[in-house]
Amino acid sequence: MEDEWLWGWDPTPGIVSVWAEPDGRAFVWRRLPGTGALVRDDVRFRPWLLLASLDDLTHLGARLRPESEGPVPRGVNYQELEGPGALRYVVRADDGRALAAAVLHGAARRLGRQLGHVRELGESAVLSLPPEEQYLIASGRTYFRDLGFDDLRRMQFDLETTGLDPGRDRIFLVALREPDGRTDVIEAHGDGDAAEADLLRRLVARVRAIDPDVIENHNLHGFDLPFIARRARVLNVPLALGRAGLPGLRQRPASRGASLGSGSMGRTPDPMRRMRYTLPGRELIDTLDAVLRHDFSARDLPGHGLKAVARHFGLAGPEREHIPGARVYEVYGRDPERVRRYARDDVTEAAGLARLLGGAAFALARMAPRRYERLADAGPATGVLDPLLVRAYLRAGAALPAHESGDGTPHSGAALHLFATGVARHIVKADVASLYPSLMREYRIGPRRDRLGVLLALVDRLVEHRLAAKARARSAAPGSPERHTNEALSAAMKIVVNSAYGYLGAVGLTRFADVHAANEVTRRGREVLGLLCRELARRGVTLLEADTDGVYFAVPDDWREADERRVVSEVAALLPPRVHLEFDGRYAAMLSHEPKNYVLQSYEGELILRGVAFRSSRAEPFGEDFLRRALRCLLAGDIPGVRETYVATVTALRRRTIPTLDVAANVRLKKTPSEYLAVRERRRELSYEAVLASGRKHWAAGEHVRVYRAVRGRAGLLPDPDAEDDGSARHDSRDDGGGGAAGEPLDYDVDYYVRLLRETFAARLVRALAPEDFAAVFADPEQPSLFAPSLANARPILTVLAEPSSELGE
DNA sequence: GCAAAACGGGG
DNA sequence: GTGTACGTTTTGC
């Protein structure tokens, strides 16, 4: 039974896509085991709804019959589910439209008004799923049984356009990557409507010839598909991208989680942001969704753009061609070969990213009764757990609770303790892996209304399967499909397991939400964190910061790694059986600044900056550079070194030996010229003033510029460093040169940047030094104080804020 | 310093 | 096939 809850029960292998129509037709594309040949099964299913009452169907008279009496022509069958639960009647008919029409007819009579859709009856009265999900839930089938990720036919395509606005701009080139890894580009022959229409027709023909199961790209749903849809409409090109004579590209409403932006009222709503697209027979997968899902837990990505992510994961080759987006079309004019390379690199990276991060959604699709593409962009709670729960209840013939609003009990959160600020050495991080699901399992904390215990059973099975998958992954050869599949399975199960707690706490959003259960989980969590902190402190460590499920602490200088591990395992042994405290890492030093804001230095010397205080996205390069060098000195205990770094930076600013490029901020112009001019009198913004002052009256919203504060309150604009060169001009800032090599102006406002250095960057070291030392280290080098203390004996400080016992309430 | 608004990503 | 959700950073007073 529990296996059926997790995996479904129908053994049909190889399903790669499902398309179902409300009229009861379903099309199932499968790859045959062994040959991998594609077949399409055209089947019928009985569309169904879940209702709280049969009242709206009694008007059918004899055409409403119990399921056990068999189908009625043009009628509806019903089955009453057992047990408590608002949604207790499954109603089925041959045609879902007739079924819905019958319900709507009855509802209109009862309510005295017409409804457009059964959903308008409300979540407590009806559950109506998309046809594919009706089919998958009823049949017990899931995608990808007995298939590996590499058995899918995956293709990628990437548009190059003259701009970002499909109402104005055009597609001039498309890069394609075939399932075997070959890449190719197709281009518009000319720049009129006919050439672009011809390009679109060739793209459609190529997709149909390649006949992929899956189409992937980065921001596919946010850019490429809406762009294509719009251009095809304007140019009157049919987009028959799907499989077999069914309709072409269709829109579906944006789903939760991954859709970007809110395109709110007021300003022009951006329709590109909300849509999702779908095709019969193929799955449309956006790697941006996988990236967001990954970063939600990992939180280690520098950005979510394709290039940044590919670089981060080592997918970018050394020869990777780079062109700033705004220049692509212009570069194409004089060096088309370079744009071709760039576009091919894009699809290659998108394919690599899809394989690296896409396995989790693939694995989810083997469990949950939804289309693969829906699972790729779904939130794990309502997108994965809820369909699993619905399928389990229906399989058991059990009535399903409807959504219920909370009783007003507030949701209590996790514990966060800051024990000390400043600099400490010999740091250990220990944490509990999957704390909340472990507590749910250990203390059997599940939703009150889940009388079958499905959620806890799912979590139990997922944890067991996950451990097994991890073990299989470890024993498989690195890079092998076996390893990839098991790592993906493990990642998918982790997503679901970790969302079980979120599911509990999402009152009003999830069917079985239970704030009391959620609060019991966090209460146990706070208890565990408090216990492990107290027990660590008793063993002679200095606690620094503890957050939810992990703790940083410092150990005495003479401890070895073995001592660190011993103390962690001693404390681990005192925790509840399923709660596993793990040794998560060791670091040479740590600057504890504020809760969730700290700097770690590894024993290899690498600096790790965490939290908003240390990660400002548009920070000026000279300041970032200063901060990193000062932190290195600080964490090594070298206070005179911090002073030297500061003096050197101030001096270099005053002598203007720091290039203007290093004081400039890289900003994006978000407002159009007219939008800015409209608000200019109310508030002036440096970036736009810089552009205007340079004599330019026109710019495109979204354009990146480098701006700085120049002398006499002027705003300075630097020429785009990416303009002409090969894009490798990532400027390496070191105060070693006499200004910009290209003769850039050195007219930045020195006083302003000296102040910025002190108040914004140096200020991040304030917790690390005694007040008199801080004042001395960051004193103005041109105004030497007579009483300046010697820094030779200065040491970083650690300030204990709370004794663990008082902070932890014991 | 705070609340409100904008952003994310794509060329 | 409509609507709301998010979390973080920047802006505006």
mmCIF file of C-alpha atoms (C1' of nucleotides) in Angstrom, chain A residues 160 219 273 304 306 668, chain B residues 6-11:
data_model
loop_
_atom_site.group_PDB
_atom_site.id
_atom_site.type_symbol
_atom_site.label_atom_id
_atom_site.label_comp_id
_atom_site.label_asym_id
_atom_site.label_seq_id
_atom_site.Cartn_x
_atom_site.Cartn_y
_atom_site.Cartn_z
ATOM 1 C CA GLU A 160 19.233 35.380 -30.505
ATOM 2 C CA ASN A 219 14.376 30.901 -19.109
ATOM 3 C CA ARG A 273 6.589 36.876 -16.916
ATOM 4 C CA HIS A 304 20.669 32.669 -11.578
ATOM 5 C CA LEU A 306 22.934 30.855 -17.440
ATOM 6 C CA ARG A 668 21.274 48.483 -14.620
ATOM 7 C "C1'" DA B 6 11.004 46.540 -7.506
ATOM 8 C "C1'" DC B 7 13.476 42.734 -8.884
ATOM 9 C "C1'" DG B 8 14.742 38.188 -10.440
ATOM 10 C "C1'" DG B 9 15.777 36.273 -16.153
ATOM 11 C "C1'" DG B 10 16.180 36.614 -21.334
ATOM 12 C "C1'" DG B 11 18.660 39.791 -26.181
#
